[in-house]
Amino acid sequence: LPALIAGNIGGGAYLMQSLGRLLALAGIMAVLQYAARRYAHGSGGSGRAALESLALRLPVLGELMVRRQAQVFFENLALLLGSGVAMFDAVPVAVDTLTVEAVRDDYGQLLPRLQSGQTLAQAVSALAYPGNSAVVGMIATGEGSGELPQLLARYAQAEGKLVAERTDTLATWIPRLLYVVLAVWMAQGIFAGFAPVTRPDY
């Protein structure tokens, strides 16, 4: 804007510059939405693992991804155990329902631990991605009381609702935050253009 007022650039150039920033933001959002759709359909090719690895490192999104995956695992495990499927048979089936490679590999270590004599609570406590850590104590209670499938089902239902609410909140606020960042970025450019120039004394 200062350059436009000073006559250093024309109106067309200023418009293109402003539109360029808006288009860049729109492009970023479009790429994120496209990646999310491919991820939801289980596609992504060779870049899927890299995208997952990056997402898992993000402070809020990473936590939600892990908790969602854990919720899916325990929900399916509860259904299988409640249907009378043996633990050693139910665990690998529940693991196969996970879609994030790093989490699936982590949960793939549960069966060997169980076969070595560990309880499910002990095996889950050693996971790198347990989701909500409170699940370990709940599992121990379920194993001790003989009501593991019921407690797992209750946990999965409550956790699923919580994760869905937080995901909706995140989806609502991310576009707003991006627009705020863009507004601040453009404001900085405007104020920088009006900053006084200090001339050296001769």
XYZ file of C-alpha atoms in Angstrom, residues 14-188:
175
model
C -0.527 -3.914 -6.101
C -3.680 -5.920 -6.786
C -1.660 -8.850 -8.118
C 0.639 -8.731 -5.096
C -2.303 -8.799 -2.669
C -4.105 -11.496 -4.622
C -0.915 -13.532 -4.704
C -0.856 -13.721 -0.922
C -4.514 -14.676 -0.757
C -4.041 -17.312 -3.442
C -1.036 -18.719 -1.580
C -3.144 -19.123 1.550
C -5.987 -20.670 -0.438
C -3.517 -23.035 -2.075
C -2.164 -24.181 1.274
C -5.678 -24.835 2.557
C -6.587 -26.723 -0.628
C -3.507 -28.937 -0.340
C -4.309 -29.710 3.293
C -7.903 -30.591 2.417
C -6.764 -32.783 -0.484
C -4.261 -34.595 1.726
C -6.927 -35.118 4.377
C -9.315 -36.652 1.821
C -6.642 -39.017 0.509
C -5.693 -39.939 4.043
C -9.314 -40.662 4.964
C -9.608 -43.032 1.988
C -6.414 -44.851 2.903
C -4.410 -43.514 -0.033
C -1.391 -41.300 -0.221
C 1.298 -43.391 -1.864
C 4.899 -43.011 -0.810
C 4.213 -39.622 0.742
C 1.676 -41.017 3.193
C 4.244 -42.124 5.779
C 6.026 -38.768 5.588
C 2.723 -36.912 5.998
C 1.786 -39.073 8.990
C 5.196 -38.589 10.581
C 4.877 -34.819 10.214
C 1.309 -34.780 11.552
C 2.224 -36.878 14.602
C 4.796 -34.241 15.594
C 2.270 -31.399 15.595
C 1.293 -30.378 19.156
C -2.506 -30.593 18.890
C -3.169 -32.501 15.676
C -0.655 -35.213 16.548
C -2.276 -35.870 19.907
C -5.733 -36.066 18.331
C -4.501 -38.509 15.677
C -3.001 -40.811 18.297
C -6.029 -40.666 20.572
C -8.336 -41.384 17.646
C -6.257 -44.387 16.606
C -6.145 -45.697 20.179
C -9.905 -45.236 20.483
C -10.472 -47.243 17.298
C -8.218 -50.038 18.544
C -9.838 -50.358 21.965
C -13.344 -50.079 20.515
C -12.697 -52.976 18.149
C -10.910 -54.961 20.826
C -13.909 -54.526 23.144
C -16.284 -55.760 20.430
C -14.135 -58.804 19.708
C -13.622 -59.749 23.349
C -17.308 -59.179 24.062
C -18.146 -61.569 21.218
C -16.072 -64.304 22.804
C -12.925 -64.004 20.672
C -9.782 -64.990 22.585
C -7.335 -62.205 23.486
C -4.507 -63.606 21.348
C -6.831 -63.695 18.325
C -8.588 -60.400 19.009
C -5.510 -58.193 19.396
C -4.034 -58.671 15.877
C -7.469 -58.168 14.302
C -7.922 -54.903 16.212
C -4.403 -53.815 15.234
C -5.251 -54.297 11.562
C -7.997 -51.653 11.857
C -5.407 -48.920 12.526
C -4.576 -46.678 9.571
C -1.523 -44.726 10.797
C 1.546 -46.823 10.062
C 3.646 -45.748 13.052
C 0.781 -46.392 15.472
C -0.069 -49.727 13.841
C 3.550 -50.876 14.150
C 3.576 -49.799 17.794
C 0.397 -51.736 18.602
C 1.759 -54.695 16.672
C 4.095 -55.268 19.631
C 1.173 -55.978 21.971
C 0.684 -59.612 20.967
C 4.340 -60.653 21.539
C 4.225 -59.004 24.966
C 1.006 -60.796 25.846
C 2.436 -64.097 24.646
C 5.462 -63.536 26.870
C 3.180 -63.427 29.915
C 2.412 -59.729 30.346
C -1.092 -58.553 31.168
C -2.833 -56.275 28.684
C -2.340 -53.339 31.056
C 1.400 -54.020 31.208
C 1.639 -54.401 27.438
C -0.301 -51.188 26.774
C 1.785 -49.227 29.298
C 4.858 -49.883 27.116
C 3.266 -48.398 23.989
C 4.760 -45.266 22.469
C 1.262 -44.169 21.375
C -1.212 -45.256 24.082
C -3.536 -42.322 23.436
C -5.138 -41.378 26.732
C -2.725 -42.745 29.365
C -5.651 -43.236 31.767
C -6.589 -46.301 29.728
C -3.845 -48.331 31.432
C -5.452 -48.060 34.866
C -8.870 -48.767 33.383
C -7.564 -51.917 31.686
C -5.974 -53.098 34.936
C -9.314 -52.610 36.693
C -11.130 -54.505 33.943
C -8.688 -57.396 34.037
C -8.996 -57.618 37.810
C -12.798 -57.481 37.840
C -13.412 -59.675 34.801
C -15.273 -56.860 33.026
C -12.596 -55.824 30.546
C -14.818 -55.785 27.416
C -17.449 -53.636 29.127
C -14.930 -51.136 30.496
C -13.111 -50.939 27.154
C -16.403 -50.261 25.375
C -17.296 -47.472 27.821
C -13.844 -45.956 27.503
C -13.953 -46.077 23.681
C -17.378 -44.422 23.587
C -16.346 -41.556 25.883
C -12.980 -41.110 24.168
C -14.571 -41.116 20.717
C -16.970 -38.352 21.716
C -14.164 -36.256 23.214
C -11.886 -36.641 20.185
C -14.743 -35.785 17.802
C -15.534 -32.598 19.723
C -11.900 -31.495 19.758
C -11.490 -32.310 16.068
C -14.535 -30.196 15.194
C -13.154 -27.320 17.259
C -9.778 -27.589 15.532
C -11.380 -27.682 12.085
C -13.303 -24.519 12.944
C -10.362 -22.535 14.272
C -7.538 -23.455 11.872
C -8.940 -21.398 8.925
C -9.546 -18.460 11.257
C -5.994 -18.600 12.561
C -4.631 -18.727 9.016
C -6.601 -15.618 8.088
C -5.314 -13.842 11.215
C -1.737 -14.760 10.282
C -2.295 -13.415 6.772
C -3.807 -10.184 8.134
C -0.861 -9.666 10.492
C 1.566 -10.399 7.667
C -0.058 -7.793 5.403
C -0.290 -5.255 8.251
C 3.421 -5.631 8.944
